[in-house]
Short mmCIF file of C-alpha atoms in Angstrom, two decimals:
data_model
loop_
_atom_site.label_atom_id
_atom_site.label_comp_id
_atom_site.label_asym_id
_atom_site.label_seq_id
_atom_site.Cartn_x
_atom_site.Cartn_y
_atom_site.Cartn_z
CA MET A 1 8.18 -12.58 -18.19
CA GLU A 2 6.74 -9.20 -19.04
CA ILE A 3 7.60 -7.73 -15.70
CA VAL A 4 11.17 -9.02 -16.23
CA THR A 5 11.41 -7.35 -19.78
CA VAL A 6 10.44 -4.13 -18.33
CA LEU A 7 12.89 -4.31 -15.38
CA VAL A 8 15.63 -5.28 -17.74
CA ARG A 9 14.73 -2.60 -20.19
CA ASN A 10 14.89 0.20 -17.34
CA GLY A 11 18.20 -1.08 -16.42
CA PHE A 12 17.38 -3.52 -13.31
CA GLN A 13 19.28 -6.52 -14.67
CA GLU A 14 21.88 -6.49 -11.75
CA PHE A 15 18.99 -6.32 -9.27
CA LEU A 16 17.33 -9.50 -10.91
CA GLU A 17 20.66 -11.29 -10.73
CA GLN A 18 20.88 -10.46 -7.11
CA ILE A 19 17.52 -12.12 -6.33
CA GLU A 20 18.55 -15.17 -8.21
CA THR A 21 16.36 -14.64 -11.31
CA PRO A 22 16.84 -17.68 -13.70
CA ARG A 23 19.43 -16.42 -16.05
CA SER A 24 17.73 -17.98 -19.20
CA TRP A 25 15.17 -15.42 -18.76
CA LEU A 26 17.76 -12.49 -18.57
CA ARG A 27 19.53 -13.73 -21.54
CA ARG A 28 16.42 -13.13 -23.86
CA HIS A 29 16.48 -9.54 -23.39
CA ILE A 30 19.19 -6.69 -24.34
CA PRO A 31 18.94 -4.09 -21.66
CA LEU A 32 18.60 -0.45 -22.85
CA ARG A 33 20.52 2.37 -21.28
CA PRO A 34 18.65 4.06 -18.64
CA GLY A 35 19.74 7.61 -19.60
CA ARG A 36 20.20 10.01 -17.02
CA LEU A 37 17.40 8.74 -14.66
CA ASN A 38 18.39 7.73 -11.22
CA VAL A 39 17.32 4.61 -9.63
CA TRP A 40 14.22 5.99 -7.89
CA GLN A 41 13.10 7.77 -11.45
CA ARG A 42 13.50 4.43 -13.20
CA LEU A 43 11.26 2.78 -10.60
CA ARG A 44 8.58 5.19 -11.26
CA VAL A 45 8.91 4.98 -15.04
CA THR A 46 8.80 1.00 -14.49
CA ALA A 47 5.63 1.10 -12.57
CA GLU A 48 4.17 3.17 -15.34
CA GLU A 49 5.01 0.68 -17.90
CA LEU A 50 3.65 -2.14 -16.13
CA GLY A 51 0.24 -0.99 -15.89
CA PRO A 52 -2.51 0.03 -13.69
CA THR A 53 -2.14 -2.44 -10.86
CA PHE A 54 1.70 -1.47 -10.49
CA VAL A 55 0.52 2.13 -10.61
CA LYS A 56 -2.06 1.86 -7.81
CA PHE A 57 0.51 -0.11 -5.64
CA ALA A 58 3.22 2.60 -6.27
CA GLN A 59 0.88 5.13 -5.26
CA LEU A 60 -0.20 3.36 -2.26
CA LEU A 61 3.34 2.71 -1.32
CA SER A 62 3.91 6.61 -1.58
CA THR A 63 2.31 6.83 1.79
CA ARG A 64 4.73 4.53 3.47
CA ALA A 65 7.58 6.84 4.56
CA ASP A 66 8.00 4.95 7.53
CA VAL A 67 9.43 1.91 5.69
CA LEU A 68 10.64 3.39 2.29
CA PRO A 69 13.56 5.89 1.36
CA GLU A 70 12.51 9.56 1.10
CA PRO A 71 13.74 10.01 -2.57
CA LEU A 72 11.66 6.98 -3.58
CA ILE A 73 8.54 8.45 -1.92
CA GLU A 74 9.09 11.79 -3.75
CA GLU A 75 9.08 9.78 -7.28
CA LEU A 76 6.03 7.58 -6.47
CA LYS A 77 4.15 10.75 -5.43
CA ARG A 78 4.52 11.91 -8.97
CA LEU A 79 2.23 9.11 -10.14
CA ARG A 80 -1.22 10.18 -11.13
CA ASN A 81 -4.38 8.15 -11.75
CA GLN A 82 -4.31 9.10 -15.60
CA VAL A 83 -3.84 5.90 -17.37
CA ARG A 84 -4.86 4.53 -20.96
CA PRO A 85 -8.67 4.09 -20.96
CA VAL A 86 -10.28 0.87 -21.82
CA PRO A 87 -12.19 1.15 -24.77
CA TRP A 88 -15.95 1.60 -24.80
CA GLU A 89 -16.57 -1.62 -26.67
CA GLN A 90 -15.25 -3.66 -23.55
CA MET A 91 -16.49 -1.29 -20.90
CA ARG A 92 -20.07 -1.25 -22.26
CA PRO A 93 -20.98 -4.95 -21.32
CA TRP A 94 -19.28 -4.68 -17.98
CA LEU A 95 -21.24 -1.30 -17.26
CA GLU A 96 -24.70 -2.68 -18.39
CA ARG A 97 -24.32 -5.77 -16.17
CA GLU A 98 -23.77 -3.44 -12.97
CA LEU A 99 -26.75 -1.35 -14.29
CA LYS A 100 -28.99 -4.42 -14.81
CA GLY A 101 -29.99 -2.88 -18.01
CA THR A 102 -28.76 -1.13 -21.18
CA VAL A 103 -27.20 2.33 -21.05
CA GLU A 104 -29.95 3.74 -23.17
CA GLU A 105 -32.64 2.42 -21.01
CA VAL A 106 -31.06 3.96 -17.76
CA PHE A 107 -29.60 7.16 -18.88
CA ALA A 108 -31.14 9.92 -21.08
CA GLU A 109 -27.80 10.82 -22.43
CA PHE A 110 -24.47 9.30 -22.07
CA ASP A 111 -21.07 10.51 -23.38
CA GLN A 112 -18.97 7.35 -24.26
CA ALA A 113 -15.59 9.33 -24.10
CA PRO A 114 -14.42 8.95 -20.47
CA VAL A 115 -13.68 12.39 -18.89
CA ALA A 116 -11.01 10.63 -16.47
CA ALA A 117 -9.40 7.23 -16.56
CA GLY A 118 -7.72 5.84 -13.44
CA SER A 119 -5.58 2.84 -12.60
CA ILE A 120 -9.00 1.37 -10.89
CA ALA A 121 -12.06 3.14 -12.74
CA GLN A 122 -13.26 5.30 -15.50
CA VAL A 123 -15.58 8.22 -15.08
CA TYR A 124 -18.09 9.11 -17.70
CA ARG A 125 -20.65 12.11 -17.94
CA ALA A 126 -24.22 11.15 -18.34
CA ARG A 127 -27.80 12.64 -17.89
CA LEU A 128 -30.62 10.84 -16.08
CA PRO A 129 -34.19 10.87 -17.26
CA SER A 130 -34.76 13.36 -14.50
CA GLY A 131 -32.54 15.87 -16.09
CA ALA A 132 -29.86 15.79 -13.38
CA VAL A 133 -26.34 15.81 -14.79
CA VAL A 134 -24.26 12.74 -13.30
CA ALA A 135 -20.82 11.37 -13.19
CA VAL A 136 -20.66 7.40 -13.64
CA LYS A 137 -17.53 5.87 -12.25
CA ALA A 138 -17.35 2.48 -13.24
CA GLN A 139 -14.48 -0.11 -12.33
CA ARG A 140 -12.35 -1.56 -15.25
CA PRO A 141 -13.07 -4.93 -16.45
CA ASN A 142 -11.81 -8.13 -14.48
CA LEU A 143 -9.73 -5.78 -12.55
CA ARG A 144 -9.70 -7.94 -9.33
CA LYS A 145 -8.50 -11.10 -10.85
CA GLU A 146 -5.74 -9.27 -12.78
CA MET A 147 -4.79 -7.60 -9.48
CA LYS A 148 -4.64 -10.50 -7.43
CA SER A 149 -2.33 -12.18 -9.92
CA ASP A 150 0.13 -9.06 -10.16
CA LEU A 151 -0.09 -8.94 -6.33
CA GLU A 152 1.14 -12.63 -6.37
CA ILE A 153 4.12 -11.60 -8.43
CA ILE A 154 4.89 -8.62 -6.42
CA HIS A 155 4.86 -10.80 -3.28
CA TRP A 156 7.33 -13.13 -4.88
CA PHE A 157 9.64 -10.39 -5.73
CA ALA A 158 9.35 -8.97 -2.25
CA LYS A 159 10.23 -12.30 -0.70
CA LYS A 160 13.17 -12.79 -3.10
CA MET A 161 14.58 -9.29 -2.08
CA GLN A 162 14.26 -10.11 1.64
CA GLN A 163 16.14 -13.39 1.27
CA HIS A 164 18.96 -11.92 -0.80
CA LEU A 165 19.24 -8.05 -0.21
CA PRO A 166 20.39 -7.73 3.65
CA GLU A 167 20.22 -4.05 3.51
CA LEU A 168 16.35 -4.44 2.84
CA ARG A 169 15.61 -6.96 5.61
CA ALA A 170 14.95 -4.14 8.38
CA TYR A 171 11.98 -3.05 6.22
CA ASP A 172 10.01 -6.36 6.22
CA LEU A 173 8.96 -5.90 2.66
CA PRO A 174 6.79 -8.99 2.21
CA ALA A 175 4.58 -7.55 5.34
CA VAL A 176 4.58 -4.20 3.44
CA VAL A 177 3.37 -5.73 0.38
CA ASP A 178 0.63 -7.90 2.11
CA GLU A 179 -0.57 -4.91 3.81
CA THR A 180 -0.68 -2.60 0.65
CA GLY A 181 -2.19 -5.34 -1.40
CA GLU A 182 -5.21 -5.74 1.22
CA ASN A 183 -5.86 -2.15 0.85
CA MET A 184 -5.72 -2.18 -2.84
CA LEU A 185 -8.29 -5.06 -2.91
CA ARG A 186 -10.47 -3.13 -0.32
CA GLU A 187 -10.37 -0.19 -2.49
CA LEU A 188 -12.04 -2.00 -5.43
CA ASP A 189 -15.45 -2.27 -3.17
CA PHE A 190 -16.97 1.06 -4.22
CA THR A 191 -19.56 0.73 -1.35
CA ILE A 192 -16.75 1.64 1.01
CA GLU A 193 -16.12 4.72 -0.87
CA ALA A 194 -19.81 5.39 -1.07
CA ARG A 195 -20.08 5.03 2.87
CA ASN A 196 -16.94 7.08 3.36
CA SER A 197 -18.37 10.04 1.19
CA ALA A 198 -21.82 9.92 2.94
CA PHE A 199 -20.42 9.95 6.31
CA PHE A 200 -18.31 13.17 5.61
CA ASN A 201 -21.23 14.93 4.14
CA ASN A 202 -23.16 14.07 7.22
CA THR A 203 -20.55 15.19 9.78
CA ASN A 204 -19.17 18.12 7.81
CA PRO A 205 -19.44 21.11 9.81
CA TYR A 206 -18.71 23.55 6.62
CA PRO A 207 -20.76 22.52 4.01
CA GLN A 208 -21.09 26.07 2.54
CA GLU A 209 -17.24 26.05 2.00
CA VAL A 210 -16.20 22.30 1.47
CA PHE A 211 -18.22 19.25 0.37
CA ALA A 212 -18.26 15.92 -1.40
CA PRO A 213 -20.49 14.84 -4.38
CA THR A 214 -24.09 13.52 -3.54
CA LEU A 215 -24.26 9.93 -4.49
CA HIS A 216 -27.31 8.26 -6.21
CA ASP A 217 -27.58 5.18 -3.82
CA ALA A 218 -30.05 3.38 -6.32
CA PHE A 219 -26.92 2.78 -8.87
CA THR A 220 -24.52 2.08 -6.21
CA THR A 221 -22.79 -1.41 -6.49
CA HIS A 222 -19.40 -2.87 -5.48
CA ARG A 223 -18.08 -1.74 -9.14
CA LEU A 224 -20.07 1.30 -9.89
CA LEU A 225 -21.01 4.64 -8.53
CA VAL A 226 -23.13 7.43 -9.66
CA TYR A 227 -22.89 10.89 -8.17
CA ASP A 228 -23.84 14.42 -9.06
CA TRP A 229 -21.78 16.21 -11.73
CA VAL A 230 -19.87 18.86 -10.14
CA GLU A 231 -18.76 21.99 -12.21
CA GLY A 232 -15.23 23.10 -11.36
CA VAL A 233 -11.68 23.26 -12.13
CA ALA A 234 -8.47 21.86 -10.37
CA PRO A 235 -6.72 24.31 -8.00
CA GLU A 236 -3.90 25.19 -10.36
CA LEU A 237 -6.35 26.46 -12.94
CA VAL A 238 -8.60 28.69 -10.66
CA THR A 239 -8.89 32.31 -12.02
CA LEU A 240 -10.83 33.65 -8.84
CA PRO A 241 -9.27 36.84 -7.42
CA PRO A 242 -6.31 36.35 -4.77
CA GLU A 243 -8.61 36.94 -1.73
CA ALA A 244 -11.15 34.26 -2.88
CA ARG A 245 -8.31 31.91 -3.63
CA ALA A 246 -7.13 32.57 -0.27
CA ARG A 247 -10.38 31.75 1.37
CA VAL A 248 -10.60 28.55 -0.49
CA ALA A 249 -7.19 27.63 0.73
CA GLN A 250 -8.21 28.47 4.58
CA ALA A 251 -11.38 26.54 4.04
CA GLY A 252 -9.49 23.52 2.76
CA GLY A 253 -6.90 23.72 5.84
CA ARG A 254 -9.99 24.12 8.30
CA SER A 255 -11.79 21.08 6.80
CA VAL A 256 -8.89 18.77 6.96
CA PHE A 257 -8.06 19.77 10.55
CA ASP A 258 -11.58 19.20 11.45
CA GLN A 259 -11.52 15.79 9.98
CA ILE A 260 -8.38 14.89 11.44
CA ILE A 261 -8.55 16.29 15.12
CA MET A 262 -12.47 16.55 15.76
CA SER A 263 -13.75 13.70 14.03
CA GLY A 264 -10.83 11.56 13.43
CA PHE A 265 -12.03 10.65 10.05
CA PHE A 266 -10.16 12.22 7.17
CA HIS A 267 -9.73 11.94 3.17
CA ALA A 268 -6.32 10.38 2.80
CA ASP A 269 -5.59 11.46 -0.63
CA PRO A 270 -6.49 15.28 -1.09
CA HIS A 271 -4.24 16.01 -3.88
CA THR A 272 -4.95 18.12 -6.79
CA GLY A 273 -6.42 15.32 -8.79
CA ASN A 274 -9.02 14.64 -6.19
CA LEU A 275 -9.91 18.13 -5.61
CA LEU A 276 -12.24 20.73 -7.69
CA VAL A 277 -12.79 24.51 -7.01
CA THR A 278 -16.41 25.45 -8.12
CA PHE A 279 -16.93 28.83 -9.77
CA ASP A 280 -18.76 30.05 -6.69
CA GLY A 281 -15.70 29.47 -4.56
CA ARG A 282 -16.44 26.03 -2.96
CA LEU A 283 -14.13 23.07 -2.49
CA CYS A 284 -15.19 19.49 -3.65
CA LEU A 285 -13.45 16.38 -2.24
CA LEU A 286 -13.68 13.58 -4.97
CA ASP A 287 -12.67 9.85 -4.58
CA TRP A 288 -13.20 8.79 -0.99
CA GLY A 289 -11.84 5.38 -1.58
CA GLN A 290 -8.82 6.04 0.77
CA ALA A 291 -9.67 7.30 4.10
CA GLY A 292 -7.93 7.23 7.47
CA LEU A 293 -9.30 6.58 10.79
CA LEU A 294 -7.72 8.04 14.09
CA THR A 295 -8.64 6.97 17.72
CA ARG A 296 -8.84 9.33 20.40
CA GLN A 297 -5.44 8.39 21.71
CA MET A 298 -3.98 8.67 18.20
CA ARG A 299 -5.33 12.26 17.92
CA TYR A 300 -3.82 13.04 21.48
CA PHE A 301 -0.28 11.73 20.05
CA LEU A 302 -0.77 13.97 16.97
CA ALA A 303 -1.41 17.09 19.30
CA ASP A 304 1.68 16.31 21.24
CA LEU A 305 3.76 15.76 18.17
CA PHE A 306 2.54 18.89 16.48
CA ASP A 307 3.48 20.93 19.91
CA ALA A 308 6.81 19.30 19.72
CA ILE A 309 7.43 20.16 16.25
CA THR A 310 6.52 23.87 16.69
CA ASP A 311 8.51 24.09 19.71
CA ASP A 312 11.59 22.29 18.01
CA ASP A 313 11.79 19.82 20.81
CA PRO A 314 13.60 16.55 19.59
CA GLU A 315 13.33 14.88 23.00
CA LYS A 316 9.74 15.39 23.37
CA ILE A 317 9.20 13.90 19.74
CA VAL A 318 11.18 10.92 20.73
CA ARG A 319 9.43 10.35 23.93
CA VAL A 320 5.77 10.73 22.68
CA THR A 321 6.57 8.48 19.55
CA LEU A 322 8.20 5.80 21.79
CA ALA A 323 5.02 5.60 23.90
CA ASN A 324 2.77 5.22 20.87
CA ALA A 325 4.94 2.88 18.62
CA LEU A 326 3.37 -0.37 17.68
CA THR A 327 6.99 -2.14 17.90
CA LYS A 328 8.24 -2.47 21.46
CA ARG A 329 11.88 -3.55 20.42
CA ARG A 330 14.60 -1.84 22.25
CA VAL A 331 15.55 1.52 20.53
CA ASP A 332 18.89 3.69 21.06
CA ALA A 333 16.72 6.88 22.29
CA GLY A 334 19.70 9.02 22.28
CA ARG A 335 20.84 8.23 18.54
CA LEU A 336 17.04 8.63 17.63
CA GLU A 337 17.01 11.88 19.28
CA LYS A 338 20.11 12.99 17.31
CA ASP A 339 18.68 12.07 14.00
CA VAL A 340 15.42 13.76 14.70
CA SER A 341 17.37 16.95 15.64
CA LEU A 342 19.37 16.94 12.42
CA MET A 343 16.23 16.43 10.45
CA LEU A 344 14.31 19.58 12.02
CA ARG A 345 17.40 21.56 11.38
CA LYS A 346 16.55 21.37 7.58
CA TYR A 347 13.51 23.48 8.23
CA SER A 348 13.38 27.10 9.59
CA ASP A 349 10.76 28.37 11.97
CA ASP A 350 8.44 29.45 8.83
CA ASP A 351 8.95 26.21 7.16
CA LYS A 352 7.54 24.39 10.20
CA GLY A 353 4.15 26.04 9.63
CA ARG A 354 4.30 25.79 5.82
CA ASP A 355 5.71 22.18 5.38
CA PHE A 356 4.35 20.40 8.66
CA GLY A 357 3.24 17.48 6.10
CA ARG A 358 6.72 16.97 4.73
CA ILE A 359 8.09 17.28 8.32
CA MET A 360 5.77 14.45 9.53
CA LEU A 361 6.86 12.53 6.28
CA ASP A 362 10.65 12.86 7.22
CA LEU A 363 9.94 12.04 10.85
CA LEU A 364 8.10 8.68 9.75
CA TYR A 365 11.40 7.87 7.64
CA VAL A 366 13.67 8.55 10.40
CA PHE A 367 11.38 6.32 12.62
CA GLY A 368 11.37 3.48 10.21
CA THR A 369 15.30 3.51 10.01
CA HIS A 370 15.28 2.93 13.71
CA GLY A 371 12.81 0.13 13.53
CA ILE A 372 9.93 1.94 15.07
CA ARG A 373 6.54 1.55 13.27
CA LEU A 374 3.56 3.53 14.02
CA ALA A 375 -0.05 2.97 12.79
CA ARG A 376 -0.48 3.01 8.93
CA ASP A 377 -2.87 5.87 9.44
CA TYR A 378 -0.36 8.25 10.65
CA ALA A 379 1.60 7.62 7.24
CA MET A 380 -2.01 8.52 5.63
CA LEU A 381 -2.24 11.36 7.76
CA ALA A 382 1.29 12.77 6.89
CA LYS A 383 0.34 12.54 2.94
CA ALA A 384 -3.04 14.25 3.49
CA MET A 385 -1.14 17.02 5.45
CA LEU A 386 1.41 17.23 2.65
CA ALA A 387 -1.19 17.27 -0.12
CA ILE A 388 -3.42 19.91 1.72
CA GLU A 389 -0.40 22.27 2.22
CA GLU A 390 0.62 21.93 -1.58
CA VAL A 391 -2.85 22.76 -2.61
CA GLY A 392 -3.04 25.74 -0.19
CA LYS A 393 0.39 27.01 -1.64
CA ILE A 394 -1.06 26.90 -5.21
CA LEU A 395 -4.16 28.94 -4.09
CA ASP A 396 -2.20 31.16 -1.83
CA PRO A 397 1.57 31.27 -1.85
CA SER A 398 1.62 32.76 1.73
CA PHE A 399 -0.61 29.88 3.01
CA ASP A 400 0.44 28.83 6.64
CA ILE A 401 -1.34 25.92 8.22
CA ARG A 402 -0.12 26.89 11.99
CA PRO A 403 -2.93 29.52 12.75
CA ILE A 404 -5.49 27.14 11.23
CA ALA A 405 -4.48 24.10 13.31
CA GLU A 406 -4.14 26.00 16.61
CA PRO A 407 -7.98 26.29 17.40
CA PHE A 408 -8.55 22.75 16.68
CA LEU A 409 -5.62 21.70 18.69
CA HIS A 410 -6.58 23.87 21.68
CA LYS A 411 -10.08 22.38 21.65
CA LEU A 412 -8.76 18.87 21.67
CA ASN A 413 -6.44 19.82 24.67
CA VAL A 414 -9.22 21.31 26.46
CA GLU A 415 -11.37 18.12 25.99
CA ARG A 416 -8.14 15.97 26.83
CA TRP A 417 -7.44 17.54 30.17
CA HIS A 418 -11.03 18.13 31.21
CA PRO A 419 -11.66 16.91 34.76
CA ARG A 420 -14.51 14.87 33.46
CA THR A 421 -12.25 13.16 30.71
CA MET A 422 -9.61 12.52 33.08
CA THR A 423 -12.08 10.97 35.65
CA ARG A 424 -13.65 8.79 33.04
CA MET A 425 -10.22 7.42 31.84
CA MET A 426 -9.11 6.93 35.39
CA TYR A 427 -12.25 5.02 36.13
CA TRP A 428 -11.72 2.78 33.19
CA ASP A 429 -8.05 2.06 33.65
CA TRP A 430 -8.91 1.16 37.31
CA ARG A 431 -11.84 -1.17 36.36
CA ALA A 432 -9.57 -3.00 33.83
CA ALA A 433 -6.79 -3.17 36.31
CA LEU A 434 -9.21 -4.79 38.97
CA ARG A 435 -10.53 -7.30 36.40
CA HIS A 436 -6.89 -8.48 35.20
CA ALA A 437 -6.03 -8.74 39.38
CA ARG A 438 -9.09 -10.85 39.89
CA GLU A 439 -7.82 -13.04 37.09
CA ILE A 440 -4.35 -13.57 38.18
CA PRO A 441 -5.06 -16.44 40.91
CA GLY A 442 -6.93 -18.53 38.24
CA THR A 443 -4.14 -17.88 35.74
CA MET A 444 -1.28 -18.81 38.03
CA MET A 445 -3.42 -22.09 38.91
CA ARG A 446 -3.73 -23.16 35.33
CA LEU A 447 -0.05 -22.60 34.79
CA LEU A 448 0.95 -24.80 37.92
CA ARG A 449 -1.45 -27.50 36.76
CA ASN A 450 -0.03 -27.67 33.36
CA LEU A 451 3.45 -27.79 35.04
CA GLU A 452 2.41 -30.54 37.42
CA GLU A 453 0.75 -32.49 34.39
CA GLY A 454 3.56 -32.23 32.22
CA GLU A 455 1.57 -30.33 29.60
CA ALA A 456 3.72 -26.92 29.39
CA SER A 457 5.60 -26.63 26.35
CA ILE A 458 8.21 -24.16 24.75
CA ASN A 459 7.76 -23.49 21.04
CA PHE A 460 10.85 -22.32 19.12
CA VAL A 461 10.44 -20.24 15.70
CA HIS A 462 13.44 -20.13 13.38
CA HIS A 463 13.76 -17.34 11.34
CA GLY A 464 16.00 -17.04 7.92
CA LEU A 465 15.89 -20.68 7.10
CA ASP A 466 13.56 -20.52 3.81
CA GLY A 467 16.61 -20.66 1.57
CA LEU A 468 18.40 -23.30 3.47
CA ARG A 469 15.00 -25.53 3.34
CA ALA A 470 14.58 -24.71 -0.37
CA SER A 471 18.13 -25.85 -1.11
CA PHE A 472 17.69 -29.01 1.00
CA GLU A 473 14.27 -29.97 -0.70
CA HIS A 474 16.00 -29.32 -4.22
CA GLY A 475 18.95 -31.64 -3.30
CA VAL A 476 16.68 -34.41 -1.99
CA ASN A 477 14.44 -34.20 -5.17
CA ARG A 478 17.42 -34.61 -7.30
CA LEU A 479 18.79 -37.73 -5.04
CA VAL A 480 15.45 -39.47 -5.45
CA LEU A 481 15.57 -38.64 -9.36
CA ALA A 482 19.01 -40.25 -9.42
CA ILE A 483 18.10 -43.27 -7.41
CA ILE A 484 15.05 -43.74 -9.78
CA ILE A 485 17.23 -43.32 -12.83
CA ALA A 486 19.77 -45.86 -11.51
CA ALA A 487 17.02 -48.39 -10.47
CA THR A 488 15.46 -48.04 -14.06
CA LEU A 489 18.90 -48.62 -15.77
CA LEU A 490 19.47 -51.68 -13.46
CA SER A 491 16.14 -53.21 -14.14
CA SER A 492 16.36 -52.70 -17.91
CA SER A 493 19.76 -54.37 -18.04
CA LEU A 494 18.57 -57.49 -16.19
CA ILE A 495 15.57 -57.37 -18.41
CA VAL A 496 17.36 -57.30 -21.81
CA SER A 497 20.34 -59.58 -20.50
CA ARG A 498 17.81 -62.59 -19.93
CA VAL A 499 15.90 -62.00 -23.34
CA SER A 500 17.14 -64.45 -26.19
CA ALA A 501 17.77 -63.32 -29.85
CA ALA A 502 14.41 -65.09 -30.70
CA ASP A 503 12.44 -63.00 -28.31
CA LEU A 504 13.36 -59.33 -29.45
CA GLU A 505 9.85 -58.44 -30.19
CA THR A 506 8.37 -59.57 -26.75
CA PHE A 507 6.83 -56.94 -24.37
CA PRO A 508 9.86 -57.81 -21.67
CA TYR A 509 12.54 -56.73 -24.22
CA ILE A 510 10.36 -53.60 -25.36
CA LEU A 511 10.02 -52.46 -21.78
CA GLY A 512 13.47 -52.79 -21.20
CA LYS A 513 14.62 -50.80 -24.36
CA TYR A 514 12.34 -48.01 -23.61
CA GLY A 515 13.67 -48.09 -19.80
CA PHE A 516 17.15 -47.36 -20.96
CA VAL A 517 15.84 -44.47 -23.24
CA ALA A 518 13.81 -42.91 -20.27
CA ALA A 519 16.86 -43.32 -18.04
CA MET A 520 19.06 -41.71 -20.41
CA ILE A 521 16.65 -38.79 -21.02
CA PHE A 522 16.26 -38.12 -17.27
CA GLY A 523 19.88 -38.66 -16.79
CA PHE A 524 20.84 -35.79 -19.33
CA TRP A 525 18.25 -33.60 -17.96
CA LEU A 526 19.62 -34.03 -14.27
CA LEU A 527 23.08 -33.19 -15.42
CA TYR A 528 21.92 -30.17 -17.31
CA GLU A 529 19.88 -28.94 -14.16
CA THR A 530 23.17 -29.71 -12.02
CA VAL A 531 25.51 -27.37 -14.18
CA ARG A 532 22.99 -24.71 -14.57
CA HIS A 533 22.37 -24.62 -10.88
CA ARG A 534 26.15 -24.39 -10.26
CA ARG A 535 26.32 -21.53 -12.90
CA LYS A 536 23.89 -19.43 -10.96
#
């Protein structure tokens, strides 16, 4: 009811009626004027009003340019993690349960006012008995239970939208919601963030330029992280000289491309809220809860895609994309190439180096409208690219990612086409082919034996019948109730008709009388439900 109230208040009453929300819910609210906000802006405002779970869910959806409209993606990207903090009185027992001791026992000093409050956790400044200043990241109380409940409601809305809004069926919203929900719940496990951060620091080739805070493993739990306090400012507040700002931007670009191209493991959300520039000109990457992972083949695809975008070659973009798509449905390649070409025309040659992340997001949206689905890590990659480009432009207005990317792509292509790599790939391909060829006779024998013994079967899966099945079950339930009411009336009539005037206080008469009352109540209720269903 709270969710419906917020949706109606932001002007979504027509949407709620379309998905057959009970009218009795809607009549309780008077919708306010949405003002001058468009539908995408109202969706963002709605997520902010509904609280931390919906804010985090919307933030994760902002990475799904392959399945959501571009204007909505732009609005969702404006959501940041700053939400109303949980009072210290509620956080203290939760924090001390994770610390297995009181705050005073573990820390020499502890500032009870959070320095940051996000949709998942709050960060406090503290000092250990050793004198080290640390940041304490504590998860909000009872968040998992609340988040699971909210995700069930979101899934209900997505299922209703899939059933009643034909224009959205191509996006498979329930599947998107399920996948996004799984990622949200996975992010509640802070040990994953700890491993991601440690892996980056261990494999980072530029520790003097870019780093992640050092964690104190003794305090790491599923709901708590303690790491070194980093003194620095957000990129938009940097006061370094222009040359130093440009060096920081270049270092950030190099680090991101090394993560993507060389290691295949990258920070998936390097926006300004997750970055600090230290006073000595180093870049600190915070919040490793979201990280992408690219296989060798995925990195090869990215190199081909980058070359095709740089060369302004829509045909090559379509060809390499279809070869790496997860969906194998038939696609009109000519129409797809035309749409890709129209999209590329929006960007000049200079823009193709300065807005590579935005071009990738636009491409993912074009692919999504044609029913082409790529691995989710590509959407995370596009978002990471866009974020680092935005940070680069804040630090250095002339920031261009092409000269940064070229050495890494060249190194990847050298590795890809090296005779040793080609020989190894051919060896494994031939080995797999020979293994499958050896299995063919046995597979054919099993198939023929099943046919001979009559064990072969064909399974049919019907889609789009959920609404029909629900209506059928509802009708059957009403019919059964009507039969029960009729039987109650009939049996009560027989009982009462056989009772004499002298036996009006006996059990059979009382049973018959109350049978009439129960039949009348259920009869009126059934009539009300039938009339209400017809109005809907």
